Amino acid sequence: AQSVTQLDSQVPVFEEAPVELRCNYSSSVSVYLFWYVQYPNQGLQLLLKYLSGSTLVESINGFEAEFNKSQTSFHLRKPSVHISDTAEYFCAVSGATSGTYKYIFGTGTRLKVLA
Amino acid sequence: GAGVSQSPSNKVTEKGKDVELRCDPISGHTALYWYRQSLGQGLEFLIYFQGNSAPDKSGLPSDRFSAERTGGSVSTLTIQRTQQEDSAVYLCASRAGRGTSGRNEQFFGPGTRLTVL
């Protein structure tokens, strides 16, 4: 069965500092990988996703994530964070085989950007 | 062009009462999911609807939980005889694309925060 591990439940970081939110998955099949962000009192929004091709994917607001098949990881990074990046971030995996429709979510990482 | 909406946004109920949570997916989205979000436990899959196919109810935690989707659009999650451990945020998501591919993103509603006293 697929699983997703986000080891860090909370990550405090100062404004303009770099950040990395870790995500590891376990799956014996090809996967699609997603990062969602949840701002306070809102639903989840897609931040970026990996389906195939280039292993480095980017979002419009400066986040990037790299798919590493050998390490089964999909860590999220940003070189310089803003106060507005304070939110909870969820990593999710879905199988890439036909008939797969379930998404497995990690437990989330709460990013708190400090002034 | 509206997104996924859910109602009510907050629900406080007494233990033993029944509650109904509503989800309006994005028009044209054939796939609909319900999740439960508890503090520190991420998103727990509850149920999946795809078009007119039989739903996948494998995530429902007990027979007190049920869901239906009428006309392939609006969905209602019903919890009977609520218990305190049912307190959580219930999220609904819809997804475009026919079939069962997991490549398309899900669009989430803002959730219903359920508190059982």
mmCIF file of N, CA and C in Angstrom, chain A residues 4-114:
data_model
loop_
_atom_site.group_PDB
_atom_site.id
_atom_site.type_symbol
_atom_site.label_atom_id
_atom_site.label_comp_id
_atom_site.label_asym_id
_atom_site.label_seq_id
_atom_site.Cartn_x
_atom_site.Cartn_y
_atom_site.Cartn_z
ATOM 1 N N VAL A 4 2.702 8.109 2.525
ATOM 2 C CA VAL A 4 3.446 9.354 2.380
ATOM 3 C C VAL A 4 3.894 9.809 3.761
ATOM 4 N N THR A 5 5.156 10.168 3.874
ATOM 5 C CA THR A 5 5.707 10.599 5.159
ATOM 6 C C THR A 5 6.217 12.025 5.058
ATOM 7 N N GLN A 6 5.693 12.865 5.907
ATOM 8 C CA GLN A 6 6.223 14.210 6.068
ATOM 9 C C GLN A 6 6.770 14.264 7.494
ATOM 10 N N LEU A 7 8.063 14.185 7.613
ATOM 11 C CA LEU A 7 8.677 14.025 8.924
ATOM 12 C C LEU A 7 8.534 15.247 9.807
ATOM 13 N N ASP A 8 8.489 16.430 9.210
ATOM 14 C CA ASP A 8 8.456 17.664 9.996
ATOM 15 C C ASP A 8 7.024 18.144 10.143
ATOM 16 N N SER A 9 6.518 18.159 11.354
ATOM 17 C CA SER A 9 5.156 18.641 11.559
ATOM 18 C C SER A 9 5.117 20.167 11.551
ATOM 19 N N GLN A 10 6.197 20.790 12.020
ATOM 20 C CA GLN A 10 6.260 22.254 12.030
ATOM 21 C C GLN A 10 7.664 22.700 11.622
ATOM 22 N N VAL A 11 7.718 23.747 10.818
ATOM 23 C CA VAL A 11 8.997 24.316 10.405
ATOM 24 C C VAL A 11 8.929 25.832 10.574
ATOM 25 N N PRO A 12 9.637 26.371 11.572
ATOM 26 C CA PRO A 12 9.740 27.830 11.685
ATOM 27 C C PRO A 12 10.959 28.319 10.915
ATOM 28 N N VAL A 13 10.806 29.425 10.220
ATOM 29 C CA VAL A 13 11.915 29.970 9.437
ATOM 30 C C VAL A 13 11.755 31.477 9.356
ATOM 31 N N PHE A 14 12.865 32.181 9.348
ATOM 32 C CA PHE A 14 12.802 33.632 9.250
ATOM 33 C C PHE A 14 12.550 34.073 7.809
ATOM 34 N N GLU A 15 11.887 35.194 7.694
ATOM 35 C CA GLU A 15 11.591 35.769 6.381
ATOM 36 C C GLU A 15 12.873 35.934 5.572
ATOM 37 N N GLU A 16 12.794 35.632 4.296
ATOM 38 C CA GLU A 16 13.874 35.714 3.322
ATOM 39 C C GLU A 16 14.889 34.581 3.451
ATOM 40 N N ALA A 17 14.716 33.688 4.391
ATOM 41 C CA ALA A 17 15.589 32.518 4.497
ATOM 42 C C ALA A 17 15.072 31.413 3.589
ATOM 43 N N PRO A 18 15.928 30.458 3.223
ATOM 44 C CA PRO A 18 15.477 29.318 2.418
ATOM 45 C C PRO A 18 14.761 28.294 3.290
ATOM 46 N N VAL A 19 13.950 27.463 2.651
ATOM 47 C CA VAL A 19 13.244 26.423 3.389
ATOM 48 C C VAL A 19 13.129 25.173 2.526
ATOM 49 N N GLU A 20 13.135 24.030 3.202
ATOM 50 C CA GLU A 20 12.877 22.749 2.540
ATOM 51 C C GLU A 20 11.886 21.972 3.378
ATOM 52 N N LEU A 21 10.804 21.541 2.761
ATOM 53 C CA LEU A 21 9.810 20.692 3.416
ATOM 54 C C LEU A 21 9.938 19.305 2.803
ATOM 55 N N ARG A 22 10.141 18.323 3.662
ATOM 56 C CA ARG A 22 10.474 16.991 3.177
ATOM 57 C C ARG A 22 9.248 16.107 2.980
ATOM 58 N N CYS A 23 9.318 15.310 1.934
ATOM 59 C CA CYS A 23 8.250 14.366 1.633
ATOM 60 C C CYS A 23 8.873 13.098 1.070
ATOM 61 N N ASN A 24 8.556 11.981 1.679
ATOM 62 C CA ASN A 24 8.973 10.686 1.157
ATOM 63 C C ASN A 24 7.743 9.811 0.963
ATOM 64 N N TYR A 25 7.769 9.010 -0.051
ATOM 65 C CA TYR A 25 6.631 8.143 -0.318
ATOM 66 C C TYR A 25 7.115 6.713 -0.477
ATOM 67 N N SER A 26 6.216 5.793 -0.328
ATOM 68 C CA SER A 26 6.538 4.392 -0.562
ATOM 69 C C SER A 26 5.527 3.841 -1.537
ATOM 70 N N SER A 27 6.017 3.340 -2.623
ATOM 71 C CA SER A 27 5.131 2.768 -3.629
ATOM 72 C C SER A 27 5.945 1.880 -4.551
ATOM 73 N N SER A 28 5.340 0.797 -4.951
ATOM 74 C CA SER A 28 6.023 -0.107 -5.859
ATOM 75 C C SER A 28 5.647 0.148 -7.308
ATOM 76 N N VAL A 29 4.791 1.150 -7.523
ATOM 77 C CA VAL A 29 4.358 1.452 -8.886
ATOM 78 C C VAL A 29 4.719 2.892 -9.218
ATOM 79 N N SER A 30 4.600 3.217 -10.487
ATOM 80 C CA SER A 30 4.831 4.598 -10.902
ATOM 81 C C SER A 30 3.793 5.500 -10.242
ATOM 82 N N VAL A 31 4.209 6.702 -9.931
ATOM 83 C CA VAL A 31 3.339 7.595 -9.179
ATOM 84 C C VAL A 31 3.259 8.980 -9.791
ATOM 85 N N TYR A 32 2.186 9.659 -9.432
ATOM 86 C CA TYR A 32 2.083 11.090 -9.625
ATOM 87 C C TYR A 32 2.230 11.723 -8.241
ATOM 88 N N LEU A 33 2.884 12.867 -8.179
ATOM 89 C CA LEU A 33 3.155 13.495 -6.897
ATOM 90 C C LEU A 33 2.645 14.927 -6.896
ATOM 91 N N PHE A 34 2.127 15.350 -5.762
ATOM 92 C CA PHE A 34 1.501 16.664 -5.636
ATOM 93 C C PHE A 34 1.934 17.331 -4.332
ATOM 94 N N TRP A 35 2.008 18.638 -4.364
ATOM 95 C CA TRP A 35 2.079 19.446 -3.151
ATOM 96 C C TRP A 35 0.867 20.373 -3.154
ATOM 97 N N TYR A 36 0.142 20.333 -2.036
ATOM 98 C CA TYR A 36 -0.988 21.234 -1.824
ATOM 99 C C TYR A 36 -0.658 22.170 -0.662
ATOM 100 N N VAL A 37 -1.227 23.367 -0.699
ATOM 101 C CA VAL A 37 -1.058 24.332 0.385
ATOM 102 C C VAL A 37 -2.428 24.683 0.941
ATOM 103 N N GLN A 38 -2.487 24.804 2.260
ATOM 104 C CA GLN A 38 -3.745 25.160 2.926
ATOM 105 C C GLN A 38 -3.511 26.387 3.791
ATOM 106 N N TYR A 39 -4.098 27.503 3.396
ATOM 107 C CA TYR A 39 -4.035 28.715 4.200
ATOM 108 C C TYR A 39 -5.109 28.633 5.280
ATOM 109 N N PRO A 40 -4.973 29.365 6.373
ATOM 110 C CA PRO A 40 -5.921 29.266 7.490
ATOM 111 C C PRO A 40 -7.366 29.405 7.027
ATOM 112 N N ASN A 41 -8.190 28.486 7.499
ATOM 113 C CA ASN A 41 -9.639 28.493 7.252
ATOM 114 C C ASN A 41 -9.991 28.388 5.770
ATOM 115 N N GLN A 42 -9.115 27.786 5.007
ATOM 116 C CA GLN A 42 -9.385 27.567 3.591
ATOM 117 C C GLN A 42 -9.166 26.103 3.247
ATOM 118 N N GLY A 43 -9.672 25.721 2.074
ATOM 119 C CA GLY A 43 -9.410 24.376 1.580
ATOM 120 C C GLY A 43 -8.015 24.282 0.991
ATOM 121 N N LEU A 44 -7.643 23.099 0.581
ATOM 122 C CA LEU A 44 -6.328 22.878 -0.017
ATOM 123 C C LEU A 44 -6.311 23.403 -1.457
ATOM 124 N N GLN A 45 -5.162 23.945 -1.846
ATOM 125 C CA GLN A 45 -4.964 24.414 -3.225
ATOM 126 C C GLN A 45 -3.720 23.731 -3.774
ATOM 127 N N LEU A 46 -3.779 23.356 -5.037
ATOM 128 C CA LEU A 46 -2.615 22.736 -5.657
ATOM 129 C C LEU A 46 -1.483 23.751 -5.784
ATOM 130 N N LEU A 47 -0.294 23.350 -5.348
ATOM 131 C CA LEU A 47 0.889 24.203 -5.468
ATOM 132 C C LEU A 47 1.704 23.808 -6.705
ATOM 133 N N LEU A 48 1.973 22.514 -6.831
ATOM 134 C CA LEU A 48 2.669 22.003 -8.000
ATOM 135 C C LEU A 48 2.490 20.490 -8.052
ATOM 136 N N LYS A 49 2.831 19.911 -9.207
ATOM 137 C CA LYS A 49 2.668 18.479 -9.357
ATOM 138 C C LYS A 49 3.725 17.928 -10.306
ATOM 139 N N TYR A 50 4.055 16.661 -10.090
ATOM 140 C CA TYR A 50 4.925 15.930 -10.996
ATOM 141 C C TYR A 50 4.119 14.791 -11.602
ATOM 142 N N LEU A 51 4.092 14.782 -12.932
ATOM 143 C CA LEU A 51 3.414 13.681 -13.640
ATOM 144 C C LEU A 51 4.421 12.833 -14.393
ATOM 145 N N SER A 52 5.289 13.492 -15.154
ATOM 146 C CA SER A 52 6.304 12.787 -15.923
ATOM 147 C C SER A 52 7.279 13.839 -16.463
ATOM 148 N N GLY A 53 8.312 13.385 -17.133
ATOM 149 C CA GLY A 53 9.242 14.312 -17.752
ATOM 150 C C GLY A 53 10.249 14.871 -16.769
ATOM 151 N N SER A 54 10.511 16.154 -16.873
ATOM 152 C CA SER A 54 11.515 16.793 -16.030
ATOM 153 C C SER A 54 11.219 16.547 -14.554
ATOM 154 N N THR A 55 12.243 16.178 -13.827
ATOM 155 C CA THR A 55 12.033 15.843 -12.413
ATOM 156 C C THR A 55 11.919 17.075 -11.531
ATOM 157 N N LEU A 56 12.240 18.238 -12.075
ATOM 158 C CA LEU A 56 12.132 19.482 -11.305
ATOM 159 C C LEU A 56 10.892 20.230 -11.770
ATOM 160 N N VAL A 57 9.996 20.484 -10.841
ATOM 161 C CA VAL A 57 8.774 21.218 -11.178
ATOM 162 C C VAL A 57 8.709 22.474 -10.333
ATOM 163 N N GLU A 58 8.098 23.503 -10.897
ATOM 164 C CA GLU A 58 8.062 24.799 -10.231
ATOM 165 C C GLU A 58 6.642 25.323 -10.135
ATOM 166 N N SER A 59 6.417 26.150 -9.115
ATOM 167 C CA SER A 59 5.130 26.821 -8.989
ATOM 168 C C SER A 59 5.296 28.278 -9.393
ATOM 169 N N ILE A 60 4.183 28.989 -9.508
ATOM 170 C CA ILE A 60 4.240 30.384 -9.944
ATOM 171 C C ILE A 60 4.733 31.314 -8.847
ATOM 172 N N ASN A 61 4.747 30.855 -7.596
ATOM 173 C CA ASN A 61 5.160 31.745 -6.513
ATOM 174 C C ASN A 61 6.518 31.357 -5.926
ATOM 175 N N GLY A 62 7.358 30.737 -6.737
ATOM 176 C CA GLY A 62 8.747 30.543 -6.336
ATOM 177 C C GLY A 62 9.080 29.225 -5.674
ATOM 178 N N PHE A 63 8.107 28.380 -5.409
ATOM 179 C CA PHE A 63 8.399 27.055 -4.861
ATOM 180 C C PHE A 63 8.835 26.108 -5.983
ATOM 181 N N GLU A 64 9.624 25.128 -5.621
ATOM 182 C CA GLU A 64 9.994 24.078 -6.557
ATOM 183 C C GLU A 64 10.109 22.766 -5.801
ATOM 184 N N ALA A 65 9.955 21.689 -6.534
ATOM 185 C CA ALA A 65 10.101 20.362 -5.935
ATOM 186 C C ALA A 65 10.781 19.466 -6.947
ATOM 187 N N GLU A 66 11.561 18.543 -6.437
ATOM 188 C CA GLU A 66 12.291 17.634 -7.313
ATOM 189 C C GLU A 66 11.915 16.195 -7.010
ATOM 190 N N PHE A 67 11.508 15.494 -8.058
ATOM 191 C CA PHE A 67 11.179 14.084 -7.941
ATOM 192 C C PHE A 67 12.469 13.282 -7.982
ATOM 193 N N ASN A 68 12.706 12.496 -6.941
ATOM 194 C CA ASN A 68 13.886 11.656 -6.878
ATOM 195 C C ASN A 68 13.428 10.222 -6.716
ATOM 196 N N LYS A 69 13.450 9.490 -7.818
ATOM 197 C CA LYS A 69 12.911 8.128 -7.800
ATOM 198 C C LYS A 69 13.723 7.200 -6.922
ATOM 199 N N SER A 70 15.032 7.332 -6.958
ATOM 200 C CA SER A 70 15.882 6.418 -6.193
ATOM 201 C C SER A 70 15.704 6.612 -4.692
ATOM 202 N N GLN A 71 15.424 7.840 -4.285
ATOM 203 C CA GLN A 71 15.221 8.112 -2.860
ATOM 204 C C GLN A 71 13.745 8.200 -2.502
ATOM 205 N N THR A 72 12.898 7.969 -3.468
ATOM 206 C CA THR A 72 11.433 8.067 -3.291
ATOM 207 C C THR A 72 11.069 9.323 -2.508
ATOM 208 N N SER A 73 11.580 10.450 -3.011
ATOM 209 C CA SER A 73 11.325 11.712 -2.324
ATOM 210 C C SER A 73 10.775 12.752 -3.293
ATOM 211 N N PHE A 74 10.140 13.740 -2.726
ATOM 212 C CA PHE A 74 9.565 14.848 -3.510
ATOM 213 C C PHE A 74 9.577 16.075 -2.589
ATOM 214 N N HIS A 75 10.784 16.518 -2.231
ATOM 215 C CA HIS A 75 10.929 17.619 -1.276
ATOM 216 C C HIS A 75 10.570 18.958 -1.922
ATOM 217 N N LEU A 76 9.974 19.808 -1.134
ATOM 218 C CA LEU A 76 9.555 21.142 -1.587
ATOM 219 C C LEU A 76 10.545 22.173 -1.072
ATOM 220 N N ARG A 77 10.955 23.090 -1.943
ATOM 221 C CA ARG A 77 11.943 24.091 -1.553
ATOM 222 C C ARG A 77 11.536 25.474 -2.028
ATOM 223 N N LYS A 78 12.029 26.462 -1.291
ATOM 224 C CA LYS A 78 11.905 27.842 -1.736
ATOM 225 C C LYS A 78 13.147 28.579 -1.249
ATOM 226 N N PRO A 79 13.825 29.307 -2.133
ATOM 227 C CA PRO A 79 15.089 29.942 -1.744
ATOM 228 C C PRO A 79 14.928 31.115 -0.789
ATOM 229 N N SER A 80 13.754 31.760 -0.795
ATOM 230 C CA SER A 80 13.546 32.930 0.053
ATOM 231 C C SER A 80 12.049 33.047 0.364
ATOM 232 N N VAL A 81 11.691 32.809 1.618
ATOM 233 C CA VAL A 81 10.266 32.768 1.965
ATOM 234 C C VAL A 81 9.760 34.140 2.383
ATOM 235 N N HIS A 82 8.438 34.304 2.229
ATOM 236 C CA HIS A 82 7.754 35.521 2.647
ATOM 237 C C HIS A 82 6.786 35.194 3.769
ATOM 238 N N ILE A 83 6.411 36.225 4.495
ATOM 239 C CA ILE A 83 5.421 36.048 5.562
ATOM 240 C C ILE A 83 4.167 35.370 5.013
ATOM 241 N N SER A 84 3.793 35.718 3.799
ATOM 242 C CA SER A 84 2.566 35.186 3.201
ATOM 243 C C SER A 84 2.646 33.693 2.878
ATOM 244 N N ASP A 85 3.820 33.119 2.990
ATOM 245 C CA ASP A 85 3.969 31.670 2.763
ATOM 246 C C ASP A 85 3.568 30.860 3.986
ATOM 247 N N THR A 86 3.283 31.526 5.084
ATOM 248 C CA THR A 86 2.838 30.828 6.285
ATOM 249 C C THR A 86 1.549 30.071 5.990
ATOM 250 N N ALA A 87 1.595 28.766 6.137
ATOM 251 C CA ALA A 87 0.468 27.905 5.785
ATOM 252 C C ALA A 87 0.846 26.471 6.131
ATOM 253 N N GLU A 88 -0.090 25.571 5.868
ATOM 254 C CA GLU A 88 0.214 24.145 6.025
ATOM 255 C C GLU A 88 0.364 23.534 4.637
ATOM 256 N N TYR A 89 1.358 22.689 4.497
ATOM 257 C CA TYR A 89 1.704 22.108 3.198
ATOM 258 C C TYR A 89 1.546 20.598 3.272
ATOM 259 N N PHE A 90 0.838 20.057 2.282
ATOM 260 C CA PHE A 90 0.579 18.621 2.235
ATOM 261 C C PHE A 90 1.173 18.026 0.968
ATOM 262 N N CYS A 91 1.874 16.928 1.143
ATOM 263 C CA CYS A 91 2.374 16.150 0.030
ATOM 264 C C CYS A 91 1.372 15.021 -0.235
ATOM 265 N N ALA A 92 1.159 14.691 -1.493
ATOM 266 C CA ALA A 92 0.209 13.633 -1.833
ATOM 267 C C ALA A 92 0.741 12.807 -2.990
ATOM 268 N N VAL A 93 0.354 11.556 -3.023
ATOM 269 C CA VAL A 93 0.775 10.644 -4.088
ATOM 270 C C VAL A 93 -0.429 9.920 -4.647
ATOM 271 N N SER A 94 -0.409 9.695 -5.940
ATOM 272 C CA SER A 94 -1.436 8.919 -6.604
ATOM 273 C C SER A 94 -0.747 7.949 -7.550
ATOM 274 N N GLY A 95 -1.273 6.753 -7.648
ATOM 275 C CA GLY A 95 -0.662 5.791 -8.549
ATOM 276 C C GLY A 95 -0.871 6.183 -9.993
ATOM 277 N N ALA A 96 0.089 5.893 -10.832
ATOM 278 C CA ALA A 96 0.033 6.278 -12.237
ATOM 279 C C ALA A 96 -0.492 5.156 -13.119
ATOM 280 N N THR A 97 -1.017 4.124 -12.514
ATOM 281 C CA THR A 97 -1.549 3.029 -13.310
ATOM 282 C C THR A 97 -3.032 3.231 -13.549
ATOM 283 N N SER A 98 -3.509 2.626 -14.643
ATOM 284 C CA SER A 98 -4.907 2.774 -14.999
ATOM 285 C C SER A 98 -5.809 2.257 -13.886
ATOM 286 N N GLY A 99 -6.869 2.987 -13.610
ATOM 287 C CA GLY A 99 -7.798 2.557 -12.579
ATOM 288 C C GLY A 99 -7.466 3.087 -11.202
ATOM 289 N N THR A 100 -6.393 3.862 -11.105
ATOM 290 C CA THR A 100 -6.011 4.404 -9.807
ATOM 291 C C THR A 100 -6.668 5.754 -9.614
ATOM 292 N N TYR A 101 -7.363 5.945 -8.527
ATOM 293 C CA TYR A 101 -8.018 7.224 -8.296
ATOM 294 C C TYR A 101 -7.826 7.744 -6.889
ATOM 295 N N LYS A 102 -7.219 6.953 -6.026
ATOM 296 C CA LYS A 102 -7.041 7.423 -4.662
ATOM 297 C C LYS A 102 -5.775 8.250 -4.540
ATOM 298 N N TYR A 103 -5.854 9.251 -3.709
ATOM 299 C CA TYR A 103 -4.714 10.089 -3.385
ATOM 300 C C TYR A 103 -4.379 9.848 -1.909
ATOM 301 N N ILE A 104 -3.127 9.587 -1.637
ATOM 302 C CA ILE A 104 -2.687 9.391 -0.264
ATOM 303 C C ILE A 104 -1.964 10.660 0.170
ATOM 304 N N PHE A 105 -2.414 11.240 1.258
ATOM 305 C CA PHE A 105 -1.845 12.485 1.743
ATOM 306 C C PHE A 105 -0.941 12.249 2.949
ATOM 307 N N GLY A 106 0.093 13.080 3.048
ATOM 308 C CA GLY A 106 0.902 13.092 4.252
ATOM 309 C C GLY A 106 0.171 13.841 5.354
ATOM 310 N N THR A 107 0.775 13.866 6.523
ATOM 311 C CA THR A 107 0.140 14.490 7.690
ATOM 312 C C THR A 107 0.307 16.005 7.720
ATOM 313 N N GLY A 108 1.060 16.548 6.762
ATOM 314 C CA GLY A 108 1.178 17.997 6.659
ATOM 315 C C GLY A 108 2.354 18.565 7.425
ATOM 316 N N THR A 109 2.887 19.662 6.911
ATOM 317 C CA THR A 109 3.947 20.422 7.579
ATOM 318 C C THR A 109 3.481 21.859 7.700
ATOM 319 N N ARG A 110 3.474 22.340 8.927
ATOM 320 C CA ARG A 110 3.053 23.721 9.161
ATOM 321 C C ARG A 110 4.269 24.621 9.065
ATOM 322 N N LEU A 111 4.286 25.460 8.026
ATOM 323 C CA LEU A 111 5.377 26.405 7.835
ATOM 324 C C LEU A 111 5.007 27.739 8.466
ATOM 325 N N LYS A 112 5.845 28.194 9.371
ATOM 326 C CA LYS A 112 5.607 29.490 10.012
ATOM 327 C C LYS A 112 6.791 30.396 9.677
ATOM 328 N N VAL A 113 6.505 31.458 8.961
ATOM 329 C CA VAL A 113 7.549 32.402 8.577
ATOM 330 C C VAL A 113 7.552 33.551 9.576
ATOM 331 N N LEU A 114 8.719 33.771 10.159
ATOM 332 C CA LEU A 114 8.881 34.767 11.209
ATOM 333 C C LEU A 114 9.497 36.047 10.662
#
